[in-house]
Tab-separated table of C-alpha atoms in Angstrom:
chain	number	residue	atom	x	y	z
A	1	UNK	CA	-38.353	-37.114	-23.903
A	2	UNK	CA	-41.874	-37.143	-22.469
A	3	UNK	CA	-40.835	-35.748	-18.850
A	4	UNK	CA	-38.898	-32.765	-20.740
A	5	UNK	CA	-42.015	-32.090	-22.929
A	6	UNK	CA	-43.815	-32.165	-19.571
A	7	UNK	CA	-41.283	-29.978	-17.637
A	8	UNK	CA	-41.149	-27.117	-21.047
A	9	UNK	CA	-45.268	-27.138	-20.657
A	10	UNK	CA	-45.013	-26.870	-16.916
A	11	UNK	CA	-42.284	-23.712	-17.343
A	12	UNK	CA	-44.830	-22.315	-19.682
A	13	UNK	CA	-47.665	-22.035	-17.936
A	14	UNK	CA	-45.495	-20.671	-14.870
A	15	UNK	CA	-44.198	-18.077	-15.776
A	16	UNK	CA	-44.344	-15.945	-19.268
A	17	UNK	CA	-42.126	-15.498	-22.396
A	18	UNK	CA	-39.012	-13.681	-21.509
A	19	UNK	CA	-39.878	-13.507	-17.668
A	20	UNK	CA	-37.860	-15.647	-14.718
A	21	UNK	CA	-40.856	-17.564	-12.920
A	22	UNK	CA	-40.464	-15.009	-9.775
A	23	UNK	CA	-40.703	-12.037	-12.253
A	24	UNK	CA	-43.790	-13.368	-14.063
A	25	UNK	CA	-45.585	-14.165	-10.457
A	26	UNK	CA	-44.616	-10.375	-9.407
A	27	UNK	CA	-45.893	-9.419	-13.366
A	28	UNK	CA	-49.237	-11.385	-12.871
A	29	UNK	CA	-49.847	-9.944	-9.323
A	30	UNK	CA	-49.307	-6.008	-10.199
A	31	UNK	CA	-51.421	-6.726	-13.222
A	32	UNK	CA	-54.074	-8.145	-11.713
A	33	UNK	CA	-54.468	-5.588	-8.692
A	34	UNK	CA	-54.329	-3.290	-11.759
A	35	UNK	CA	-57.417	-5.029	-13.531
A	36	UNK	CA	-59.667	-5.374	-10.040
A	37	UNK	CA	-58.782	-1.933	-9.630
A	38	UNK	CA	-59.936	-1.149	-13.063
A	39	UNK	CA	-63.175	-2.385	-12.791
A	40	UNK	CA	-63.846	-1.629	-9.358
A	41	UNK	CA	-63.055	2.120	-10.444
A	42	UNK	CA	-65.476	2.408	-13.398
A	43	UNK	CA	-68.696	0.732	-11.554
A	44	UNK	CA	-67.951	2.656	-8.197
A	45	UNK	CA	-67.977	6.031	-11.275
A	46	UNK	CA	-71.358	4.437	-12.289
A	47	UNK	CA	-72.600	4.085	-8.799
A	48	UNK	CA	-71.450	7.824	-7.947
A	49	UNK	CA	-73.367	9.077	-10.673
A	50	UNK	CA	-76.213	7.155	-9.751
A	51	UNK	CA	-75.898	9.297	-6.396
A	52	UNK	CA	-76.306	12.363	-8.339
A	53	UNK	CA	-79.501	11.169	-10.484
A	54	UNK	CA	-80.576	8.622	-13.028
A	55	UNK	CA	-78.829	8.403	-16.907
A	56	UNK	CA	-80.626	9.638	-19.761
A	57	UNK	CA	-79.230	11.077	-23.075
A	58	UNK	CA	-82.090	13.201	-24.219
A	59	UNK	CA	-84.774	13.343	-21.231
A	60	UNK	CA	-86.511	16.019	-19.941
A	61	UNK	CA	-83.825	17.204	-17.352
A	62	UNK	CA	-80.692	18.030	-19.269
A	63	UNK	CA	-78.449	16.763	-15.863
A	64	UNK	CA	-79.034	13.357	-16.328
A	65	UNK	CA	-77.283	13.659	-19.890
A	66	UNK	CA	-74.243	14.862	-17.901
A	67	UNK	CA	-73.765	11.681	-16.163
A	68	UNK	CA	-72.997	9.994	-19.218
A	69	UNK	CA	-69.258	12.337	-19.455
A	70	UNK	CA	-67.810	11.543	-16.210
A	71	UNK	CA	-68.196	7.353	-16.301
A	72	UNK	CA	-67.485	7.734	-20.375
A	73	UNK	CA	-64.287	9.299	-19.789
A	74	UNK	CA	-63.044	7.279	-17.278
A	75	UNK	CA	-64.045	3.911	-18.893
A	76	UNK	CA	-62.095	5.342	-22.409
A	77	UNK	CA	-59.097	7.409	-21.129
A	78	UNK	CA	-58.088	5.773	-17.773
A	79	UNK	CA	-59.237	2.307	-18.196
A	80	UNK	CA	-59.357	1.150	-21.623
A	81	UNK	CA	-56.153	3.264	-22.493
A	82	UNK	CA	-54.299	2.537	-19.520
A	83	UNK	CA	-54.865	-1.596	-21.090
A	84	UNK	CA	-53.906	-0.399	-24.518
A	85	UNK	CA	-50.526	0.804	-22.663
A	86	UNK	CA	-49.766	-2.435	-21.220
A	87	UNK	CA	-51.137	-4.736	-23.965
A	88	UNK	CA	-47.700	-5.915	-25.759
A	89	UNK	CA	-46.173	-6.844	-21.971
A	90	UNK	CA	-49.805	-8.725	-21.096
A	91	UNK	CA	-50.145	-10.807	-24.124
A	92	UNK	CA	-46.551	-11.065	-25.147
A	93	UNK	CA	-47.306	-14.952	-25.836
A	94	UNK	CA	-49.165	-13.669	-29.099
A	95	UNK	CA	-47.851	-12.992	-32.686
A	96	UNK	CA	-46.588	-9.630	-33.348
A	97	UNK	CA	-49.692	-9.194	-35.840
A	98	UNK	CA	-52.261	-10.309	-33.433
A	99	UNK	CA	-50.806	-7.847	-30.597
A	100	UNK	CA	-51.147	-4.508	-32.983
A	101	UNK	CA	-54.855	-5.393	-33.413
A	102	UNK	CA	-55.241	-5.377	-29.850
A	103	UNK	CA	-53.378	-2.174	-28.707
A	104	UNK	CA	-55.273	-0.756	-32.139
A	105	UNK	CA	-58.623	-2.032	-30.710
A	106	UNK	CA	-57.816	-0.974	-27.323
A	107	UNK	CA	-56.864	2.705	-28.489
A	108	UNK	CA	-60.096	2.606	-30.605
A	109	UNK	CA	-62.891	1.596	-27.427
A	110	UNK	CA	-61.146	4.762	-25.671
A	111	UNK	CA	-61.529	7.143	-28.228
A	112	UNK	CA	-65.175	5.973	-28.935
A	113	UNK	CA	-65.731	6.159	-25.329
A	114	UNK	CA	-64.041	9.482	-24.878
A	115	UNK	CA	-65.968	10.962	-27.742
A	116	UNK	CA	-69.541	9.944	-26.719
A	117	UNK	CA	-68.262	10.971	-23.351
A	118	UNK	CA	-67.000	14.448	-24.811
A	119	UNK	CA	-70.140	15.113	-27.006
A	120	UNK	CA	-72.535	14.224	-23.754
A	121	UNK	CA	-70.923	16.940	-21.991
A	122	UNK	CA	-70.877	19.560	-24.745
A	123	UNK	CA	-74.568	18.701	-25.269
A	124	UNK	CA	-75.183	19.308	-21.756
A	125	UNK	CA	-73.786	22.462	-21.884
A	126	UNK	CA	-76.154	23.500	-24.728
A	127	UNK	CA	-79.108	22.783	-23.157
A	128	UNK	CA	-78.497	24.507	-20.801
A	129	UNK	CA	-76.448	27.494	-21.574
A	130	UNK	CA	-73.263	27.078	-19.837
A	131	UNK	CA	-70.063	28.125	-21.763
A	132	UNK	CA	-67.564	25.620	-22.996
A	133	UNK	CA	-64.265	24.933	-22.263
A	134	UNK	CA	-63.517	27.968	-19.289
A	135	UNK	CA	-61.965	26.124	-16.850
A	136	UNK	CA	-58.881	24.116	-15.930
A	137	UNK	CA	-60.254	20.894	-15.910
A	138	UNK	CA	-61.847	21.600	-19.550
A	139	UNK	CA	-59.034	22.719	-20.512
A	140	UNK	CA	-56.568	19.858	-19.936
A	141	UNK	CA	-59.166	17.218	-20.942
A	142	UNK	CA	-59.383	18.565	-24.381
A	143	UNK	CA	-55.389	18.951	-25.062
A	144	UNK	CA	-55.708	15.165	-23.777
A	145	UNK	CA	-57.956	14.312	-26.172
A	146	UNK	CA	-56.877	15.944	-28.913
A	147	UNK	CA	-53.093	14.622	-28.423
A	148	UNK	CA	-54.075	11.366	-27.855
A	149	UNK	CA	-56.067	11.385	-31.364
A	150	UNK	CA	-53.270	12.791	-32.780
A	151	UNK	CA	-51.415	10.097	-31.872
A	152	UNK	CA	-53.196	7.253	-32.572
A	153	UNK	CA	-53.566	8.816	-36.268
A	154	UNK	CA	-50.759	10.433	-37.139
A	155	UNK	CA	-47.320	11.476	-36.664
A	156	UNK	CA	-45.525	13.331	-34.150
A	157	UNK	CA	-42.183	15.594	-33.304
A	158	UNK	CA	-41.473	16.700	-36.468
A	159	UNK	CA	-40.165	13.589	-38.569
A	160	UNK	CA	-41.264	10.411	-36.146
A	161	UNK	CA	-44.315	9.009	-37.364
A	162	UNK	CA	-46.397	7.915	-34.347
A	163	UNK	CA	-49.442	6.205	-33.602
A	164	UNK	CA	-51.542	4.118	-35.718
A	165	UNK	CA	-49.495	4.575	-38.964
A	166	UNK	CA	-46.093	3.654	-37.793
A	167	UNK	CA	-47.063	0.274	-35.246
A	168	UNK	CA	-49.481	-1.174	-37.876
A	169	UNK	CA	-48.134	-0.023	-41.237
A	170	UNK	CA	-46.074	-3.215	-41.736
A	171	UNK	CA	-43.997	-1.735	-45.087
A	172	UNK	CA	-42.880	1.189	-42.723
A	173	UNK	CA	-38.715	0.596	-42.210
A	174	UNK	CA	-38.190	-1.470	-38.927
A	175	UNK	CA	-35.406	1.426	-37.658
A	176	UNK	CA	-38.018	3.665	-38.471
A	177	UNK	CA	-40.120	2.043	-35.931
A	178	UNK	CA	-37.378	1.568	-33.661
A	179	UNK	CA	-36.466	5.252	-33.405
A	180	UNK	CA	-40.080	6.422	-33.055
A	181	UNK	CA	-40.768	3.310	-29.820
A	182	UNK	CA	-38.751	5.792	-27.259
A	183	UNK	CA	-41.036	8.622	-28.057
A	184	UNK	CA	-44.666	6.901	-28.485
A	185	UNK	CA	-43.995	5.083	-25.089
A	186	UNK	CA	-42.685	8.483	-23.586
A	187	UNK	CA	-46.216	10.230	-24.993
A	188	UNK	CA	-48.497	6.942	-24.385
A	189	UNK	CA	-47.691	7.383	-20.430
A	190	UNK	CA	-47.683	11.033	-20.643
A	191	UNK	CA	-51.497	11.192	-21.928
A	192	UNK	CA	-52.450	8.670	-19.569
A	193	UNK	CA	-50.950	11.021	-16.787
A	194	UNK	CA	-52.739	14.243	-18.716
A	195	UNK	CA	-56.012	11.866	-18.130
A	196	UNK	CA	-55.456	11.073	-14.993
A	197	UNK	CA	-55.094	15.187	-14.096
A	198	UNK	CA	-58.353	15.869	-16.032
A	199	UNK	CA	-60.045	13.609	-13.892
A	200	UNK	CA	-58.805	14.915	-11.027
A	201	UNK	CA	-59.780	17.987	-11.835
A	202	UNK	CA	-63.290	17.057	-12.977
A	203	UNK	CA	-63.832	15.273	-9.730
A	204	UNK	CA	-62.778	18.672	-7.756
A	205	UNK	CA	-65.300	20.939	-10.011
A	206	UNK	CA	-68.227	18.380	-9.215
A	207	UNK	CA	-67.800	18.099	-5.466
A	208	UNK	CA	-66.924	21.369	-4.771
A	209	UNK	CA	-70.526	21.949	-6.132
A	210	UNK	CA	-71.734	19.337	-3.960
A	211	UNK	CA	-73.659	20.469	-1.298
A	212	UNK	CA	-71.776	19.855	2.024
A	213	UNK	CA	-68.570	18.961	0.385
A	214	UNK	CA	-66.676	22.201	1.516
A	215	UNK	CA	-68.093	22.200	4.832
A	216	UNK	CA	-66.198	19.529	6.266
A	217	UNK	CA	-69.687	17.078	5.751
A	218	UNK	CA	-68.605	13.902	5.300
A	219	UNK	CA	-71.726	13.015	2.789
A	220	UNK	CA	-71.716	9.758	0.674
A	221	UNK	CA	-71.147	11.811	-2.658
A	222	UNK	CA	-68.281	13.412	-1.522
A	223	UNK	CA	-66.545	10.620	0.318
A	224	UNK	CA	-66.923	8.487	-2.903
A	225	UNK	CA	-65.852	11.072	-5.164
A	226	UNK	CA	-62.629	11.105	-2.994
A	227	UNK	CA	-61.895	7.555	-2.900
A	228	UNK	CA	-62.544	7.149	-6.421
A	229	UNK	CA	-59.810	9.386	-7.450
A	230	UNK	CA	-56.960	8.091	-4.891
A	231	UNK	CA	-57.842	4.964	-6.712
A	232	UNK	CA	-57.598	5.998	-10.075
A	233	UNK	CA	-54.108	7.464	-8.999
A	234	UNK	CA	-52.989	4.118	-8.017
A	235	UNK	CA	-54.393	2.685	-10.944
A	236	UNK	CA	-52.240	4.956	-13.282
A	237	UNK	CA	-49.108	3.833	-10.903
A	238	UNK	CA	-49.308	0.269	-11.754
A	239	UNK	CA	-50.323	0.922	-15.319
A	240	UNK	CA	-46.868	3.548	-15.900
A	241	UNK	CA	-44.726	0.739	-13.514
A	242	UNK	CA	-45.710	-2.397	-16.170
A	243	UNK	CA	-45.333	-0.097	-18.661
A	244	UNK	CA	-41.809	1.047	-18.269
A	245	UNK	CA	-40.352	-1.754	-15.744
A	246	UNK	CA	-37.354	-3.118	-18.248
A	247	UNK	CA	-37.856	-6.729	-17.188
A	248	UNK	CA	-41.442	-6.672	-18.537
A	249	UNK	CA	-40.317	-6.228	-22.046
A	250	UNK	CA	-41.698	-8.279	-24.471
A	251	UNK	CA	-39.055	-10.635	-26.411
A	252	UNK	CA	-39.392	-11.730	-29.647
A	253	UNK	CA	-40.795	-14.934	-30.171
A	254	UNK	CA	-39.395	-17.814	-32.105
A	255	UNK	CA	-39.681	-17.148	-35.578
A	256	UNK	CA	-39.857	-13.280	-34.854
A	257	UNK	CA	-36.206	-11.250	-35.855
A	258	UNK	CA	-34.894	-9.792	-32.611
A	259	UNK	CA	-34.150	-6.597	-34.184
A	260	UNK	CA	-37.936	-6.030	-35.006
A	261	UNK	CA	-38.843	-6.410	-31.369
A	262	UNK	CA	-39.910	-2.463	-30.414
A	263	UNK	CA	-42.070	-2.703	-28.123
């Protein structure tokens, strides 16, 4: 009795719920790189703006407020909603309940972070009289954002309710839920791609103004800037693989119905 009570705690803290031990070691290793990468990604952002000049939200020179868009972004739409994505497969030893708070919370820290993010820029732009919203990159980062509010409040394509209302509305049908999963998952990855591309594209407007950049000058700025964005690529690779990789799945728990299990 005591050396299988031994042997069940062992298998538990081997491998996770619903994973063989060699799937959980390949889970724990993707998500990991994914989570150094992470971090590594927003404080080299920091450090690149640092290049560029000092932070500060209402000084003097109206450039250092713009500093305060590019690492906000990044921190909210790449890295805190790129978690939010793979929070049910991470933590799939936790209680249904406890999981939705998460992803919620998750989802919440990006949109916070997007919007101070969003408003820093739009400030910037006011103070110093540049248009909004002209180019490509503005473009796509505000379809982004809005979307990915849209989804976290309401409903989408036509009669699926999405977002925050259908995965923490307990009273909401369980098929309900069930039909909508395909769809939120489908949209969750394709915002974080949609970030991913506004990013890109910021990076290119901001070191194409560097000075150097497009004469072949291999500067700091623009050698960091370039880096930076291959890694945010990769970043959004291993976020979309845990996301959609069928073995990863989270099963029900004991005590949890099987058919409830949507995510």
């Amino acid at each position: 009795m005591n050396t299988h009570h031994i042997d069940d705690k062992s298998n538990r803290l081997q491998s996770s719920p619903g994973l063989s031990r060699s799937e959980s070691t390949q889970f724990w290793v993707v998500f990991g790189v994914s989570q150094v990468l992470g971090v590594s990604i927003v404080g080299l952002v920091a450090y690149w703006c640092k290049l560029y000049g000092e932070f500060s939200w209402a000084g003097a020179d109206p450039n250092l407020q713009f500093y305060f868009h590019p690492i906000l972004m990044v921190l909210g739409l790449v890295f805190f909603y790129g978690d939010a994505l793979v929070a049910y497969r991470v933590l799939r030893f936790l209680p249904k309940p406890v999981l939705k708070l998460v992803h919620a919370g998750l989802h919440l820290c990006a949109i916070i972070c997007s919007s101070v993010g969003l408003a820093a820029v739009l400030q910037y732009h006011a103070r110093t009289n540049r248009p909004d919203f002209y180019s490509l990159h503005s473009w796509i980062g505000i379809a982004t954002f809005a979307l990915f509010c849209f989804q976290y409040v309401g409903g989408f394509v036509f009669n699926y309710v999405g977002g925050f209302v259908t995965f923490l509305w307990p009273g909401l049908p369980v098929k309900w839920r069930a039909r909508a999963m395909p769809f939120h998952t489908f949209f969750g990855c394709g915002l974080l791609v949609t970030s991913i591309v506004a990013v890109q594209t910021g990076f290119t407007e901001k070191l194409i103004w560097t000075e150097g950049y497009t004469q072949a000058a291999f500067n700091a700025r623009g050698v960091l800037g370039n880096v930076i964005a291959m890694a945010i690529i990769v970043f959004g690779f291993l976020i979309i693989f845990i996301t959609t990789h069928a073995p990863y799945k989270r099963q029900p728990l004991p005590g949890e119905l099987p058919h409830a299990n949507v995510n």
